[in-house]
CSV table of C-alpha atoms in Angstrom, one decimal:
chain,number,residue,atom,x,y,z
A,22,MET,CA,-69.5,-103.4,-41.9
A,23,GLN,CA,-66.2,-101.9,-41.3
A,24,GLN,CA,-66.1,-98.2,-40.0
A,25,PRO,CA,-63.9,-95.9,-41.7
A,26,SER,CA,-60.7,-95.0,-39.7
A,27,ALA,CA,-60.3,-91.6,-38.3
A,28,PRO,CA,-58.0,-89.3,-40.6
A,29,GLN,CA,-54.5,-89.1,-39.3
A,30,PRO,CA,-52.9,-85.7,-38.8
A,31,SER,CA,-50.7,-84.9,-41.7
A,32,THR,CA,-46.9,-84.4,-41.0
A,33,PRO,CA,-46.2,-80.9,-41.1
A,34,ARG,CA,-44.1,-79.6,-43.9
A,35,LYS,CA,-40.8,-77.9,-43.6
A,36,ALA,CA,-40.8,-74.3,-44.6
A,37,THR,CA,-39.2,-73.6,-48.0
A,38,GLY,CA,-38.1,-70.5,-49.7
A,39,ARG,CA,-35.3,-68.1,-48.8
A,40,PRO,CA,-33.6,-68.4,-45.4
A,41,PRO,CA,-34.4,-65.6,-42.8
A,42,ARG,CA,-32.8,-62.3,-43.7
A,43,ILE,CA,-29.8,-61.6,-41.6
A,44,SER,CA,-28.3,-58.2,-41.0
A,45,LEU,CA,-24.7,-56.9,-41.3
A,46,GLU,CA,-24.8,-56.0,-37.5
A,47,GLU,CA,-25.7,-59.7,-36.8
A,48,VAL,CA,-22.9,-60.7,-39.0
A,49,VAL,CA,-20.2,-58.4,-37.2
A,50,THR,CA,-21.6,-59.2,-33.8
A,51,THR,CA,-21.5,-63.0,-34.2
A,52,ALA,CA,-17.9,-62.8,-35.7
A,53,ARG,CA,-16.5,-60.7,-33.0
A,54,ARG,CA,-17.9,-63.2,-30.4
A,55,ILE,CA,-16.1,-65.9,-32.2
A,56,VAL,CA,-12.8,-64.3,-32.4
A,57,ASP,CA,-13.0,-63.0,-28.8
A,58,GLU,CA,-13.8,-66.6,-27.4
A,59,GLU,CA,-11.6,-68.9,-29.9
A,60,GLY,CA,-9.4,-66.6,-31.9
A,61,VAL,CA,-9.1,-65.4,-35.6
A,62,ALA,CA,-8.2,-68.7,-36.8
A,63,ARG,CA,-11.4,-70.5,-35.7
A,64,LEU,CA,-13.5,-67.8,-37.8
A,65,THR,CA,-14.6,-69.0,-41.2
A,66,MET,CA,-17.6,-68.2,-43.2
A,67,ARG,CA,-19.0,-71.7,-42.8
A,68,ARG,CA,-18.7,-71.5,-38.9
A,69,LEU,CA,-20.2,-68.0,-39.0
A,70,ALA,CA,-23.2,-69.1,-41.1
A,71,ALA,CA,-23.7,-72.0,-38.8
A,72,GLU,CA,-23.7,-69.8,-35.9
A,73,ILE,CA,-26.2,-67.5,-37.1
A,74,ASP,CA,-28.5,-70.3,-38.7
A,75,SER,CA,-27.8,-69.2,-42.2
A,76,THR,CA,-25.8,-70.3,-45.2
A,77,PRO,CA,-22.3,-69.1,-46.5
A,78,MET,CA,-24.0,-67.8,-49.6
A,79,ALA,CA,-26.2,-65.6,-47.5
A,80,LEU,CA,-23.2,-64.1,-45.9
A,81,TYR,CA,-21.7,-63.1,-49.2
A,82,HIS,CA,-24.5,-60.6,-49.6
A,83,HIS,CA,-22.7,-58.6,-46.8
A,84,VAL,CA,-19.0,-59.4,-47.2
A,85,ARG,CA,-17.0,-60.8,-50.1
A,86,ASP,CA,-14.5,-63.0,-48.1
A,87,LYS,CA,-13.1,-63.6,-44.7
A,88,GLU,CA,-10.5,-60.5,-45.2
A,89,GLU,CA,-13.4,-58.1,-45.8
A,90,LEU,CA,-14.9,-59.5,-42.9
A,91,LEU,CA,-11.9,-59.0,-40.7
A,92,VAL,CA,-11.8,-55.3,-42.0
A,93,LEU,CA,-15.4,-54.8,-40.6
A,94,LEU,CA,-14.4,-56.3,-37.3
A,95,LEU,CA,-11.2,-54.0,-37.1
A,96,ASP,CA,-13.4,-51.0,-38.0
A,97,ASP,CA,-16.1,-51.9,-35.6
A,98,TYR,CA,-13.6,-52.4,-32.9
A,99,ALA,CA,-11.8,-49.0,-33.5
A,100,ALA,CA,-15.1,-47.2,-33.7
A,101,ARG,CA,-15.8,-48.4,-30.3
A,102,THR,CA,-12.4,-48.0,-28.7
A,103,LEU,CA,-10.4,-45.5,-30.6
A,104,ARG,CA,-12.1,-42.2,-30.6
A,105,PRO,CA,-10.3,-38.8,-31.0
A,106,THR,CA,-9.5,-37.3,-27.8
A,107,GLU,CA,-7.5,-34.3,-26.4
A,108,LEU,CA,-3.7,-34.7,-27.2
A,109,PRO,CA,-0.7,-32.5,-26.0
A,110,THR,CA,0.0,-29.6,-28.2
A,111,GLU,CA,3.8,-30.2,-28.3
A,112,PRO,CA,4.5,-32.4,-31.3
A,113,ARG,CA,6.9,-35.0,-29.6
A,114,GLU,CA,4.4,-35.4,-26.8
A,115,ARG,CA,1.6,-35.7,-29.1
A,116,VAL,CA,3.2,-38.5,-31.0
A,117,VAL,CA,3.8,-40.5,-27.7
A,118,ALA,CA,0.3,-39.9,-26.3
A,119,ALA,CA,-1.2,-40.9,-29.7
A,120,ALA,CA,0.9,-44.1,-30.0
A,121,ALA,CA,0.1,-44.9,-26.3
A,122,ALA,CA,-3.6,-44.4,-26.9
A,123,ILE,CA,-3.3,-47.3,-29.8
A,124,HIS,CA,-1.3,-49.4,-27.5
A,125,GLU,CA,-3.8,-49.2,-24.5
A,126,ALA,CA,-6.8,-50.0,-26.9
A,127,LEU,CA,-5.2,-52.9,-28.8
A,128,ALA,CA,-3.7,-54.4,-25.8
A,129,ALA,CA,-7.1,-55.1,-24.4
A,130,CYS,CA,-7.9,-57.0,-27.6
A,131,PRO,CA,-4.7,-58.8,-28.8
A,132,TRP,CA,-6.3,-60.8,-31.8
A,133,ILE,CA,-6.7,-57.4,-33.4
A,134,VAL,CA,-3.1,-56.8,-33.7
A,135,GLU,CA,-2.6,-60.5,-35.0
A,136,VAL,CA,-5.0,-59.3,-37.8
A,137,LEU,CA,-3.4,-56.0,-38.3
A,138,THR,CA,0.2,-57.1,-38.8
A,139,GLY,CA,-1.1,-58.3,-42.2
A,140,ASP,CA,-0.2,-54.9,-43.8
A,141,SER,CA,-3.2,-54.9,-46.2
A,142,LEU,CA,-5.7,-54.5,-43.4
A,143,MET,CA,-6.4,-51.1,-41.7
A,144,SER,CA,-9.4,-49.6,-39.9
A,145,ALA,CA,-10.4,-46.2,-41.1
A,146,HIS,CA,-11.5,-45.0,-37.7
A,147,SER,CA,-7.9,-45.7,-36.5
A,148,LEU,CA,-6.6,-43.1,-39.1
A,149,TRP,CA,-7.1,-40.2,-36.8
A,150,PHE,CA,-4.4,-41.6,-34.5
A,151,VAL,CA,-2.0,-42.3,-37.3
A,152,GLU,CA,-2.6,-38.7,-38.5
A,153,GLN,CA,-1.5,-37.2,-35.0
A,154,ILE,CA,1.7,-39.4,-35.0
A,155,VAL,CA,2.6,-38.5,-38.6
A,156,ASP,CA,1.8,-34.8,-38.2
A,157,GLY,CA,3.6,-34.8,-34.9
A,158,LEU,CA,6.8,-36.2,-36.1
A,159,VAL,CA,6.6,-33.7,-39.0
A,160,GLY,CA,6.1,-31.0,-36.4
A,161,CYS,CA,9.2,-32.2,-35.0
A,162,GLY,CA,11.4,-31.4,-38.0
A,163,LEU,CA,10.9,-34.8,-39.8
A,164,SER,CA,10.3,-34.9,-43.6
A,165,PRO,CA,6.8,-36.3,-44.5
A,166,GLU,CA,8.5,-39.3,-45.9
A,167,ARG,CA,10.7,-39.8,-42.6
A,168,ALA,CA,7.6,-39.2,-40.7
A,169,VAL,CA,5.9,-42.2,-42.4
A,170,GLN,CA,9.0,-44.4,-41.8
A,171,GLY,CA,9.0,-43.3,-38.1
A,172,TYR,CA,5.1,-44.1,-37.9
A,173,ARG,CA,6.0,-47.6,-39.2
A,174,ALA,CA,8.8,-48.2,-36.5
A,175,ILE,CA,6.4,-47.1,-33.7
A,176,TRP,CA,3.7,-49.4,-35.0
A,177,TYR,CA,6.1,-52.3,-35.4
A,178,TYR,CA,7.3,-51.6,-31.7
A,179,THR,CA,3.7,-51.3,-30.5
A,180,ALA,CA,2.3,-54.4,-32.4
A,181,GLY,CA,5.2,-56.6,-31.5
A,182,GLU,CA,5.1,-55.8,-27.8
A,183,ILE,CA,1.4,-56.7,-27.4
A,184,MET,CA,1.9,-59.6,-29.5
A,185,VAL,CA,4.7,-61.2,-27.3
A,186,ARG,CA,2.8,-60.4,-24.2
A,187,ALA,CA,-0.4,-61.7,-25.3
A,188,THR,CA,1.2,-65.0,-26.6
A,189,ALA,CA,3.1,-65.3,-23.1
A,190,ALA,CA,-0.1,-64.8,-21.2
A,191,ARG,CA,-2.1,-67.4,-23.2
A,192,ARG,CA,0.8,-69.8,-22.5
A,193,ARG,CA,0.7,-69.1,-18.8
A,194,ALA,CA,-2.9,-69.7,-18.8
A,195,THR,CA,-2.6,-73.2,-20.1
A,196,ASP,CA,0.8,-74.4,-19.2
A,197,ASP,CA,2.5,-74.1,-15.9
A,198,ARG,CA,5.7,-76.0,-16.8
A,199,PRO,CA,8.9,-74.0,-16.8
A,200,THR,CA,9.5,-72.2,-20.2
A,201,HIS,CA,12.2,-72.8,-22.5
A,202,ARG,CA,13.8,-69.5,-21.5
A,203,GLN,CA,13.8,-70.6,-17.9
A,204,GLN,CA,15.5,-73.9,-18.7
A,205,VAL,CA,18.2,-72.0,-20.9
A,206,PHE,CA,19.0,-69.6,-18.1
A,207,ALA,CA,18.9,-72.5,-15.3
A,208,ASP,CA,21.5,-74.0,-17.4
A,209,LEU,CA,23.8,-71.0,-18.2
A,210,ASP,CA,27.4,-70.9,-17.9
A,211,PRO,CA,28.4,-67.6,-15.8
A,212,GLU,CA,32.0,-67.8,-17.1
A,213,GLN,CA,31.1,-67.8,-20.7
A,214,LEU,CA,28.2,-65.3,-20.2
A,215,PRO,CA,29.0,-63.3,-17.1
A,216,ARG,CA,26.6,-60.6,-17.5
A,217,LEU,CA,23.7,-62.7,-18.2
A,218,GLY,CA,24.8,-65.0,-15.5
A,219,GLN,CA,24.6,-61.9,-13.1
A,220,LEU,CA,21.0,-61.1,-14.1
A,221,ALA,CA,19.9,-64.7,-14.7
A,222,GLY,CA,17.8,-65.0,-11.4
A,223,ARG,CA,16.2,-61.7,-11.9
A,224,TRP,CA,15.5,-62.0,-15.8
A,225,ALA,CA,11.9,-63.2,-15.6
A,226,PRO,CA,10.6,-60.4,-13.2
A,227,LEU,CA,12.6,-57.7,-15.0
A,228,THR,CA,11.2,-58.7,-18.5
A,229,ALA,CA,7.6,-59.0,-17.1
A,230,GLN,CA,7.5,-55.4,-16.1
A,231,ASP,CA,5.5,-52.9,-18.3
A,232,THR,CA,8.2,-50.7,-20.0
A,233,TYR,CA,6.2,-49.9,-23.1
A,234,ARG,CA,6.0,-46.2,-22.4
A,235,ASP,CA,9.7,-45.9,-21.6
A,236,GLY,CA,10.7,-47.7,-24.7
A,237,LEU,CA,8.4,-45.8,-26.9
A,238,GLY,CA,9.8,-42.5,-25.6
A,239,ALA,CA,13.3,-43.7,-26.4
A,240,LEU,CA,12.2,-44.8,-29.6
A,241,VAL,CA,10.6,-41.5,-30.7
A,242,ASP,CA,13.9,-39.5,-29.3
A,243,GLY,CA,16.1,-41.7,-31.5
A,244,LEU,CA,13.8,-41.3,-34.7
A,245,LEU,CA,14.0,-37.4,-34.1
A,246,ALA,CA,17.7,-37.5,-33.4
A,247,ALA,CA,18.4,-39.5,-36.7
A,248,GLY,CA,16.3,-36.8,-38.6
């Protein structure tokens, strides 16, 4: 008589139901890691969901879209780096110090500037510094309207300076070939361009110097002189 076979262990069923709940803090932390390591372009809702073992639909409970996610990242970064501090009481010096503080914070994280150049995105935590710049310009004699225009000029100068230097640094880190600029200066005709010919050999080290603060002071003085 054939003996009954021993019962075989059943295959465990996969858990069903809702995916594990994710927190907003986890969303922001993971998104920040992606952009820090790979850049803003690599941050997508699908990629972020995969990184935290969730689904894009689950992310939409916290953020509407990538733009709102970037706003959260900006505000998170500003909250950690741009904190109100003691500034000079003299209006011009307060403008310079506030702009320099923004520059110092953002230069350490260039992807932030790449995002902020889309004018619709602004961090609420950075507004204290914007207030100091606008109020300082008004204190120097500019109308509120001219002060806003002055702030915009200062911001464009600051963001542009960081973006150019960050792009150059990334290129140097991945490509040691002579730059197009070096090739142009090497082939420069000093008879047609005598002043540039005189400076060609020193152009690279001269333009590599950190002159942000000098340029900022000159820009503020020009804005005030123009009224």
